[in-house]
Coordinates of C-alpha atoms in Angstrom, one line a residue:
Chain Q
X1 CA 30.4 -16.0 3.5
X2 CA 31.8 -12.9 3.8
X3 CA 32.5 -11.0 6.6
X4 CA 32.8 -7.8 4.1
X5 CA 30.0 -7.8 2.8
X6 CA 28.0 -8.6 4.6
X7 CA 28.6 -5.5 7.4
X8 CA 28.1 -3.5 4.2
X9 CA 24.8 -4.3 3.3
X10 CA 24.3 -4.3 7.3
X11 CA 24.7 -0.7 6.9
X12 CA 23.1 -0.1 3.3
X13 CA 19.2 -2.0 4.4
X14 CA 19.9 -0.5 8.2
X15 CA 21.2 2.9 8.0
X16 CA 18.2 4.1 5.6
X17 CA 15.2 5.8 5.8
X18 CA 13.7 1.3 4.6
X19 CA 14.1 0.5 8.4
X20 CA 12.5 3.6 9.6
X21 CA 9.3 1.8 7.6
X22 CA 10.9 -0.9 8.7
X23 CA 10.1 -0.5 12.4
X24 CA 7.1 0.8 12.0
X25 CA 5.5 -1.6 11.1
X26 CA 7.0 -3.7 14.2
X27 CA 5.8 -1.0 16.2
X28 CA 2.3 -1.3 14.3
X29 CA 2.0 -4.7 15.0
X30 CA 2.9 -4.2 19.0
X31 CA 0.6 -1.1 18.8
X32 CA -2.6 -3.2 17.5
X33 CA -1.7 -6.4 20.0
X34 CA -1.6 -4.0 22.3
X35 CA -4.9 -2.1 21.6
X36 CA -7.2 -5.3 21.5
X37 CA -5.3 -6.8 24.4
X38 CA -7.0 -4.5 26.4
X39 CA -10.2 -4.2 24.2
X40 CA -11.0 -7.7 23.9
X41 CA -8.9 -9.3 27.2
X42 CA -7.1 -13.5 27.0
X43 CA -8.1 -14.8 23.9
X44 CA -6.7 -17.1 22.6
X45 CA -8.6 -17.8 19.3
X46 CA -8.4 -14.2 18.4
X47 CA -4.6 -14.0 19.2
X48 CA -3.9 -16.9 16.8
X49 CA -6.5 -15.6 14.6
X50 CA -5.2 -11.6 14.4
X51 CA -1.4 -13.2 14.6
X52 CA -2.8 -15.5 11.6
X53 CA -4.2 -13.3 9.0
X54 CA -1.6 -9.8 10.2
X55 CA 1.4 -11.2 11.2
X56 CA 2.5 -14.3 9.3
X57 CA -0.2 -13.4 5.9
X58 CA 1.1 -10.1 5.5
X59 CA 3.9 -8.4 7.8
X60 CA 6.3 -11.3 7.1
X61 CA 6.0 -11.7 3.3
X62 CA 6.3 -8.2 2.9
X63 CA 9.3 -7.6 5.3
X64 CA 11.1 -11.2 3.6
X65 CA 9.6 -8.9 0.1
X66 CA 11.3 -5.6 1.8
X67 CA 14.3 -7.1 2.7
X68 CA 14.9 -9.7 0.6
X69 CA 15.2 -7.7 -3.0
X70 CA 15.7 -4.8 -0.4
X71 CA 20.2 -6.6 0.7
X72 CA 21.2 -6.8 -3.3
X73 CA 18.0 -5.1 -5.5
X74 CA 18.8 -1.7 -5.3
X75 CA 22.8 -2.9 -6.3
X76 CA 22.2 -4.2 -8.9
X77 CA 19.3 -1.4 -10.2
X78 CA 21.8 0.5 -9.9
X79 CA 24.5 -1.3 -11.4
X80 CA 27.4 -0.5 -8.8
X81 CA 27.0 -4.7 -8.1
X82 CA 29.8 -4.6 -9.9
X83 CA 31.9 -3.8 -8.2
X84 CA 31.2 -6.2 -5.9
X85 CA 31.3 -8.9 -8.6
X86 CA 35.0 -7.6 -10.0
X87 CA 36.8 -8.3 -6.0
X88 CA 37.8 -12.6 -6.6
X89 CA 35.2 -13.7 -3.7
X90 CA 32.7 -16.3 -5.5
X91 CA 29.3 -15.5 -6.0
X92 CA 28.1 -17.6 -4.0
X93 CA 29.7 -16.6 -0.7
X94 CA 28.1 -13.5 -1.7
X95 CA 24.3 -14.6 -2.2
X96 CA 25.1 -16.3 1.3
X97 CA 26.4 -12.4 3.3
X98 CA 23.2 -11.3 2.2
X99 CA 20.5 -13.9 2.9
X100 CA 23.0 -14.5 6.4
X101 CA 22.2 -9.5 6.5
X102 CA 18.4 -10.6 5.2
X103 CA 17.4 -13.2 7.5
X104 CA 18.8 -11.2 10.8
X105 CA 17.0 -8.4 8.8
X106 CA 13.8 -10.4 9.8
X107 CA 14.3 -11.9 12.3
X108 CA 14.6 -8.1 14.5
X109 CA 12.0 -6.3 12.3
X110 CA 9.3 -9.4 12.1
X111 CA 9.9 -12.5 14.4
X112 CA 10.7 -10.4 17.8
X113 CA 6.9 -8.4 16.8
X114 CA 5.3 -11.3 16.4
X115 CA 6.8 -12.7 19.0
X116 CA 6.0 -9.9 21.1
X117 CA 2.1 -10.1 19.4
X118 CA 1.4 -13.1 20.9
X119 CA 3.0 -12.9 24.4
X120 CA 0.9 -8.9 25.1
X121 CA -1.9 -11.1 23.2
X122 CA -1.6 -14.4 24.8
X123 CA 0.8 -14.5 27.4
X124 CA 2.8 -17.8 26.9
X125 CA 1.0 -20.7 28.1
X126 CA -1.0 -21.2 24.8
X127 CA 1.8 -22.0 22.3
X128 CA 0.4 -19.1 21.0
X129 CA 3.4 -17.5 21.1
X130 CA 5.9 -18.5 20.2
X131 CA 4.2 -20.8 17.8
X132 CA 4.0 -17.7 16.0
X133 CA 7.0 -17.1 16.4
X134 CA 8.8 -19.4 15.6
X135 CA 6.6 -20.1 11.9
X136 CA 7.6 -16.5 12.0
X137 CA 11.0 -17.5 12.0
X138 CA 10.8 -20.5 9.0
X139 CA 8.1 -18.1 6.6
X140 CA 11.2 -15.1 7.1
X141 CA 14.1 -17.1 6.1
X142 CA 12.0 -19.2 2.8
X143 CA 10.9 -15.6 2.3
X144 CA 14.9 -13.9 2.4
X145 CA 16.1 -16.6 0.2
X146 CA 13.3 -17.2 -2.9
X147 CA 12.6 -13.2 -2.8
X148 CA 16.9 -12.5 -2.9
X149 CA 17.1 -14.6 -5.7
X150 CA 13.7 -13.5 -7.5
X151 CA 15.6 -9.4 -7.3
X152 CA 18.7 -11.2 -9.0
X153 CA 16.4 -13.0 -11.8
X154 CA 14.5 -10.0 -12.7
X155 CA 14.2 -6.2 -12.1
X156 CA 10.6 -6.4 -11.3
X157 CA 11.1 -8.7 -8.9
X158 CA 9.2 -7.0 -5.3
X159 CA 6.5 -6.6 -7.5
X160 CA 6.6 -10.2 -8.9
X161 CA 7.4 -11.0 -5.4
X162 CA 4.2 -9.2 -4.6
X163 CA 2.0 -10.6 -6.9
X164 CA 3.1 -14.5 -5.8
X165 CA 2.4 -12.9 -2.2
X166 CA -1.2 -11.9 -2.8
X167 CA -2.6 -13.1 -5.7
X168 CA -1.4 -16.6 -5.6
X169 CA -1.4 -17.5 -0.9
X170 CA -4.4 -14.9 -0.8
X171 CA -6.5 -15.4 -4.2
X172 CA -5.9 -18.5 -5.6
X173 CA -4.6 -19.8 -2.2
X174 CA -8.5 -18.8 -0.9
X175 CA -10.1 -20.9 -4.4
X176 CA -9.0 -23.6 -5.1
X177 CA -6.8 -25.5 -1.9
X178 CA -4.2 -27.0 -3.9
X179 CA -2.6 -24.0 -4.4
X180 CA -2.1 -23.7 -0.2
X181 CA -0.1 -26.6 -0.3
X182 CA 2.0 -24.8 -2.8
X183 CA 2.8 -21.7 -0.2
X184 CA 5.1 -21.0 2.1
X185 CA 2.9 -19.1 5.1
X186 CA 0.6 -22.4 4.9
X187 CA 3.8 -25.2 5.7
X188 CA 4.9 -22.3 8.4
X189 CA 1.0 -22.5 9.8
X190 CA 1.2 -26.3 10.0
X191 CA 4.4 -25.1 12.5
X192 CA 2.4 -22.9 14.9
X193 CA 0.0 -25.6 15.2
X194 CA 2.2 -27.8 16.6
X195 CA 3.6 -26.0 18.9
X196 CA 0.8 -23.9 20.4
X197 CA -1.8 -25.6 21.8
X198 CA -4.0 -28.1 19.3
X199 CA -7.4 -26.4 17.9
X200 CA -6.2 -23.2 17.6
X201 CA -4.2 -23.0 14.3
X202 CA -4.8 -25.6 11.9
X203 CA -3.1 -26.1 8.5
X204 CA -3.4 -27.0 5.1
X205 CA -0.2 -29.0 5.0
X206 CA 1.7 -31.6 8.0
X207 CA 4.6 -31.1 8.9
X208 CA 6.9 -33.0 8.3
X209 CA 6.2 -32.7 4.9
X210 CA 5.9 -29.1 5.0
X211 CA 8.7 -28.9 6.4
X212 CA 10.9 -30.9 4.1
X213 CA 9.7 -28.4 1.7
X214 CA 10.2 -24.8 3.7
X215 CA 13.7 -26.7 4.0
X216 CA 14.4 -27.5 -0.1
X217 CA 12.8 -23.7 -1.2
X218 CA 15.3 -22.2 1.0
X219 CA 18.0 -23.8 -0.4
X220 CA 17.3 -24.7 -3.8
X221 CA 16.3 -20.6 -4.3
X222 CA 19.3 -19.9 -1.9
X223 CA 22.5 -21.9 -4.1
X224 CA 20.5 -21.6 -7.6
X225 CA 20.1 -17.5 -6.4
X226 CA 24.6 -17.9 -6.6
X227 CA 24.1 -19.2 -10.1
X228 CA 22.1 -16.7 -11.2
X229 CA 24.8 -14.8 -9.4
X230 CA 27.3 -16.2 -12.0
X231 CA 26.1 -15.2 -15.6
X232 CA 25.0 -11.8 -14.4
X233 CA 23.4 -9.4 -17.5
X234 CA 23.6 -6.1 -16.2
X235 CA 21.4 -4.5 -18.4
X236 CA 20.2 -0.4 -18.9
X237 CA 17.4 1.7 -18.1
X238 CA 14.5 0.0 -19.9
Chain X
X1 CA -0.1 31.3 -33.9
X2 CA 2.3 31.3 -35.8
X3 CA 6.2 33.1 -34.4
X4 CA 8.0 35.2 -36.8
X5 CA 12.2 35.2 -37.1
X6 CA 12.7 38.6 -35.6
X7 CA 9.6 39.1 -33.4
X8 CA 10.2 35.2 -31.8
X9 CA 8.6 35.1 -28.4
X10 CA 11.1 34.8 -25.2
X11 CA 9.7 30.7 -25.4
X12 CA 10.4 28.0 -25.0
X13 CA 11.4 25.5 -28.0
X14 CA 15.2 27.4 -28.1
X15 CA 16.4 28.1 -31.3
X16 CA 20.2 28.5 -31.4
X17 CA 20.8 28.0 -34.6
X18 CA 20.7 24.7 -36.5
X19 CA 17.9 24.5 -37.0
X20 CA 14.7 27.1 -37.7
X21 CA 11.9 26.8 -36.8
X22 CA 8.4 29.0 -37.4
X23 CA 5.0 26.8 -36.7
X24 CA 2.9 26.9 -33.4
X25 CA 3.9 27.6 -30.2
X26 CA 1.6 25.1 -28.2
X27 CA 1.4 26.9 -23.9
X28 CA 0.8 24.3 -21.2
X29 CA -2.3 23.3 -22.1
X30 CA -0.8 21.0 -25.5
X31 CA 2.5 20.3 -22.7
X32 CA -0.4 19.4 -20.2
X33 CA -2.5 17.2 -22.4
X34 CA 0.5 15.8 -23.5
X35 CA 2.1 14.5 -20.1
X36 CA -1.2 12.5 -19.5
X37 CA -0.4 11.0 -22.6
X38 CA 2.8 10.5 -22.6
X39 CA 1.6 9.5 -18.8
X40 CA -1.0 7.0 -19.2
X41 CA 0.6 5.1 -22.3
X42 CA 3.2 4.2 -19.9
X43 CA 0.9 3.4 -17.0
X44 CA 0.0 0.2 -19.3
X45 CA 3.7 0.3 -21.1
X46 CA 2.3 1.5 -24.1
X47 CA 5.3 3.0 -25.7
X48 CA 8.6 1.9 -23.7
X49 CA 9.4 -1.6 -24.4
X50 CA 8.6 -4.8 -24.8
X51 CA 9.3 -5.9 -21.5
X52 CA 8.0 -3.2 -19.4
X53 CA 4.4 -3.6 -20.7
X54 CA 4.3 -7.9 -19.8
X55 CA 3.5 -6.6 -15.8
X56 CA 0.7 -4.2 -16.0
X57 CA -0.9 -6.0 -19.4
X58 CA -0.3 -9.0 -17.3
X59 CA -2.2 -7.6 -15.0
X60 CA -4.8 -6.6 -17.3
X61 CA -5.9 -9.6 -18.2
X62 CA -5.8 -10.9 -14.2
X63 CA -8.6 -8.4 -14.5
X64 CA -10.1 -8.9 -17.1
X65 CA -10.0 -12.4 -16.5
X66 CA -13.1 -12.7 -13.6
X67 CA -15.5 -10.7 -14.5
X68 CA -15.7 -12.7 -18.1
X69 CA -15.6 -15.8 -15.9
X70 CA -18.7 -14.4 -14.1
X71 CA -20.2 -12.9 -17.9
X72 CA -20.0 -17.3 -19.6
X73 CA -21.4 -17.9 -16.4
X74 CA -25.4 -15.2 -16.9
X75 CA -25.1 -17.2 -19.8
X76 CA -25.0 -20.3 -19.3
X77 CA -28.8 -21.5 -20.0
X78 CA -28.7 -24.5 -18.1
X79 CA -28.2 -22.5 -15.2
X80 CA -31.0 -20.6 -15.0
X81 CA -29.6 -17.5 -13.5
X82 CA -31.5 -14.0 -13.0
X83 CA -29.1 -11.8 -11.9
X84 CA -25.1 -12.1 -12.3
X85 CA -22.9 -13.9 -9.8
X86 CA -21.3 -11.1 -8.1
X87 CA -22.8 -7.8 -8.1
X88 CA -20.7 -4.6 -10.0
X89 CA -19.4 -2.9 -7.0
X90 CA -18.3 -5.5 -5.5
X91 CA -16.2 -6.4 -8.0
X92 CA -13.2 -3.9 -6.9
X93 CA -12.3 -5.2 -3.5
X94 CA -13.2 -8.3 -5.1
X95 CA -9.7 -7.6 -7.0
X96 CA -8.6 -5.1 -4.7
X97 CA -4.9 -7.5 -3.9
X98 CA -4.2 -7.0 -8.4
X99 CA -5.1 -3.0 -8.2
X100 CA -3.0 -2.7 -5.2
X101 CA 0.1 -4.2 -7.4
X102 CA -0.3 -2.8 -10.1
X103 CA -0.8 1.2 -8.4
X104 CA 3.0 0.0 -6.4
X105 CA 3.9 -0.9 -10.3
X106 CA 3.6 1.9 -11.6
X107 CA 3.1 5.2 -9.5
X108 CA 6.8 4.2 -9.2
X109 CA 7.4 4.6 -13.1
X110 CA 4.8 7.6 -12.7
X111 CA 6.8 9.8 -11.2
X112 CA 10.2 8.2 -9.6
X113 CA 11.2 8.5 -12.2
X114 CA 11.4 11.6 -13.1
X115 CA 12.9 12.2 -9.8
X116 CA 16.0 9.6 -10.6
X117 CA 16.8 11.0 -14.3
X118 CA 16.5 14.8 -12.9
X119 CA 13.6 15.4 -15.5
X120 CA 11.4 17.5 -12.8
X121 CA 13.8 20.3 -13.4
X122 CA 13.8 20.1 -17.4
X123 CA 10.0 19.5 -16.6
X124 CA 9.4 22.5 -14.6
X125 CA 11.2 24.8 -17.2
X126 CA 9.1 24.4 -19.4
X127 CA 5.6 27.4 -19.2
X128 CA 4.6 23.7 -17.4
X129 CA 2.9 25.0 -14.0
X130 CA 3.3 22.7 -10.9
X131 CA -0.4 22.2 -10.2
X132 CA -0.3 21.0 -14.5
X133 CA 2.8 18.2 -13.2
X134 CA 1.1 17.0 -10.4
X135 CA -2.9 17.0 -12.4
X136 CA -1.1 15.2 -15.8
X137 CA 0.2 13.0 -13.8
X138 CA -3.0 13.2 -10.6
X139 CA -5.6 12.7 -13.8
X140 CA -3.2 10.6 -16.3
X141 CA -3.1 7.4 -13.1
X142 CA -6.6 7.8 -12.0
X143 CA -7.5 7.0 -15.7
X144 CA -5.1 4.4 -16.1
X145 CA -6.4 2.6 -13.2
X146 CA -10.0 3.4 -14.1
X147 CA -9.9 1.7 -17.2
X148 CA -8.5 -1.3 -15.3
X149 CA -11.3 -1.6 -12.6
X150 CA -13.3 0.2 -15.7
X151 CA -13.1 -2.3 -18.7
X152 CA -14.9 -5.4 -16.4
X153 CA -16.8 -4.2 -15.1
X154 CA -18.7 -3.2 -19.0
X155 CA -17.2 -7.2 -19.9
X156 CA -20.1 -8.5 -17.2
X157 CA -22.7 -5.6 -18.5
X158 CA -21.8 -7.0 -21.8
X159 CA -22.8 -10.4 -21.1
X160 CA -25.5 -9.7 -18.3
X161 CA -27.4 -8.2 -21.3
X162 CA -26.4 -10.6 -23.5
X163 CA -27.8 -12.8 -20.7
X164 CA -31.2 -10.4 -21.7
X165 CA -31.2 -9.3 -18.1
X166 CA -33.5 -6.4 -17.2
X167 CA -31.3 -3.2 -19.5
X168 CA -33.2 -0.9 -17.5
X169 CA -31.5 -1.7 -13.3
X170 CA -28.3 -3.5 -14.8
X171 CA -27.6 0.0 -17.1
X172 CA -28.2 1.9 -13.3
X173 CA -26.2 -0.5 -11.4
X174 CA -23.5 -0.4 -14.2
X175 CA -22.7 3.6 -14.4
X176 CA -23.0 3.7 -10.5
X177 CA -20.9 0.8 -10.7
X178 CA -18.3 3.4 -12.7
X179 CA -18.8 6.2 -10.9
X180 CA -17.3 4.3 -7.5
X181 CA -14.6 2.5 -8.9
X182 CA -14.3 6.2 -10.8
X183 CA -13.8 7.0 -6.5
X184 CA -11.5 3.6 -6.3
X185 CA -9.7 5.0 -8.9
X186 CA -8.9 8.3 -7.8
X187 CA -8.2 7.8 -3.5
X188 CA -5.5 4.7 -4.7
X189 CA -3.6 6.6 -7.3
X190 CA -3.2 9.5 -5.3
X191 CA -1.8 7.7 -1.8
X192 CA -0.3 6.2 -4.6
X193 CA 1.9 8.6 -6.7
X194 CA 2.0 10.6 -3.2
X195 CA 4.3 7.8 -1.9
X196 CA 5.9 7.3 -4.7
X197 CA 6.5 11.0 -6.0
X198 CA 9.0 10.7 -1.7
X199 CA 11.1 8.3 -3.3
X200 CA 13.8 8.8 -6.9
X201 CA 13.9 4.9 -6.8
X202 CA 11.2 2.8 -7.8
X203 CA 11.6 -0.8 -5.3
X204 CA 11.6 1.1 -2.9
X205 CA 8.4 3.3 -4.0
X206 CA 7.1 0.1 -5.0
X207 CA 7.7 -1.1 -1.8
X208 CA 6.5 1.5 0.2
X209 CA 3.2 1.6 -2.0
X210 CA 2.4 -2.4 -1.0
X211 CA 3.3 -1.5 2.5
X212 CA 1.0 0.7 2.8
X213 CA -2.1 -0.3 1.1
X214 CA -1.4 -4.0 2.2
X215 CA -0.7 -3.9 5.5
X216 CA -3.9 -1.8 6.4
X217 CA -6.6 -3.9 4.8
X218 CA -4.7 -7.2 6.0
X219 CA -4.8 -4.9 9.7
X220 CA -8.6 -3.7 8.8
X221 CA -10.3 -6.6 7.9
X222 CA -9.3 -8.5 10.4
X223 CA -9.5 -6.6 13.2
X224 CA -13.3 -5.8 11.1
X225 CA -14.4 -9.1 11.6
X226 CA -12.7 -10.2 15.2
X227 CA -14.4 -7.2 16.1
X228 CA -17.3 -8.1 14.5
X229 CA -17.9 -12.1 15.4
X230 CA -15.9 -12.4 18.6
X231 CA -16.6 -8.9 20.1
X232 CA -20.4 -8.4 18.5
X233 CA -19.4 -4.7 18.1
X234 CA -20.5 -4.0 14.7
X235 CA -20.4 0.3 15.7
X236 CA -16.2 -0.9 16.1
X237 CA -15.7 -2.5 13.6
X238 CA -17.5 -0.5 11.0
X239 CA -15.6 3.1 12.0
X240 CA -12.4 1.0 11.9
X241 CA -12.9 0.6 8.4
X242 CA -12.1 4.7 7.5
X243 CA -8.5 2.9 8.0
X244 CA -8.0 1.3 5.3
X245 CA -8.2 3.3 1.4
X246 CA -10.0 0.7 0.0
X247 CA -13.1 0.0 3.1
X248 CA -13.1 3.4 3.2
X249 CA -14.2 3.9 -0.6
X250 CA -16.5 0.7 -0.7
X251 CA -18.2 2.5 2.7
X252 CA -18.3 5.8 0.6
X253 CA -20.0 4.0 -2.4
X254 CA -22.2 1.8 0.2
X255 CA -23.0 5.4 1.8
X256 CA -23.9 7.2 -1.2
X257 CA -24.4 5.1 -4.4
X258 CA -26.8 2.8 -1.8
X259 CA -25.0 -0.3 -2.5
X260 CA -23.7 -3.0 -1.2
X261 CA -20.9 -3.2 1.1
X262 CA -18.5 -5.9 0.5
X263 CA -16.2 -5.3 3.6
X264 CA -16.2 -6.9 7.2
X265 CA -18.6 -4.3 9.4
X266 CA -20.1 -1.7 6.9
X267 CA -19.6 2.0 8.6
X268 CA -22.7 2.2 11.1
X269 CA -25.5 4.1 10.4
X270 CA -25.8 8.0 8.6
X271 CA -23.2 9.0 11.0
X272 CA -21.4 7.0 10.1
X273 CA -21.4 6.8 6.9
X274 CA -21.8 10.8 6.7
X275 CA -17.7 10.3 8.4
X276 CA -17.0 8.0 5.3
X277 CA -18.3 10.2 2.6
X278 CA -16.0 13.4 4.6
X279 CA -12.8 11.5 5.0
X280 CA -12.9 9.8 1.7
X281 CA -13.1 14.5 -0.2
X282 CA -10.5 14.9 3.1
X283 CA -7.3 12.3 1.8
X284 CA -8.8 12.9 -2.4
X285 CA -7.6 16.8 -0.8
X286 CA -4.7 15.6 1.7
X287 CA -3.4 13.8 -1.7
X288 CA -3.9 17.1 -3.4
X289 CA -2.5 18.9 -1.8
X290 CA 0.9 17.1 -0.4
X291 CA 1.7 16.6 -3.9
X292 CA 1.8 19.8 -4.5
X293 CA 3.4 20.2 -0.9
X294 CA 5.8 18.5 -1.9
X295 CA 6.8 19.1 -5.3
X296 CA 7.5 23.1 -4.2
X297 CA 10.8 21.9 -4.1
X298 CA 12.1 20.1 -6.9
X299 CA 14.7 17.8 -4.8
X300 CA 14.1 14.7 -1.6

């Protein structure tokens, strides 16, 4: 960890229009929750379905994608990363600092709104709010790490990340059950399944497997991003 | 019209003394056409590096594979099908994720880079007008999206003809679906270009387009599901379809062309149908108007 790198990354991430966009999305999620609560009342199953599809299924991957690539992508894109790499800071430590900022950002913009939406829709008793908040937390961690790695590996990180999030998790995962075992979303759902009241949430992966996979993916992606940053080649604009 | 050196018009081929030019001086229309072709080819990576071809071409392949599989299934004699397993007009919504990614990747490629490398002022220092630039970019993006949707539809159509399904029915159905595809292409391109023209950063444009399209689709379908099945309120669920471009155009083609709807809840009744059509046209017009407004000033 390097405090200066983290501070500068945080400034870049929270300073521009990106933060505004993310904040708008968080507000939309909470507003939708208020709307559902007002029109339907308390229905734990509806809350669980809504949070599963919108918060965990769409929003958390998008946030992980925008934030995970946003902490390092623009710098690689405009070449200014070279000034950072020229400093005597270990590359893995750069990755770790940037990942820390990304995780904080996803917690602020995705986990907290998910928790709020859950509390608004079904209170604390059913465990839906807490379950999805924790699920969103672990998913944000894994997504941030994966997409940070992608941003180091390729300039088209956002697009490939999307292809994973939309095509693999939604489209292929919808038809091929086996693909669901290898999906961050399902791993996170298994966490929610454990915390929420039984029957509300269902996941295709057992919690133990999901936990191991989540930890393994996060750690491996972070480690490999550090390795890739050591041999980063600055390519010109295509 | 060949120009003579002594009576050279104040054209835009600047004679700075190295080499004279006596050929035709093509005007606005030619520039617009050239920009259109350049943008359309660019959307598929043609004329660009091999690395920029990978993504659009693989997305194109991903779009075609399911259509090809459908065409093959239709021809398997053992199944004895009398129609395609998936109607043409539902192909778009089934593959909307791929379309969204293509748009998000290629719309910023088309306009954000012009902003980033400051080529827009160079374009506007030619006889090209603002409308021409926007028109060319809009038409090129729409054409690219139309090809992306249309080719798979044609593959399915050929499959249906080979399987000796009714030629008349299928010709009519595919024509209608292609018209619907054109509306999809125009609406999506308008939204994508408008967002992309706001930022010179490609990455930011990609993220913003995806967020708007994917989140609106995800939220709308999930809310529609809840309202329709948990609340038993198909009317309200139908109206919700207005808030996502994909479900909006799906409702449009369902009402105008009388096709089957793929959304969770179709637009409610005649009023709903007219509403969807109106909103679709307003949306296209708004994108066009806002793009014109946006390019009054070159910088952000």
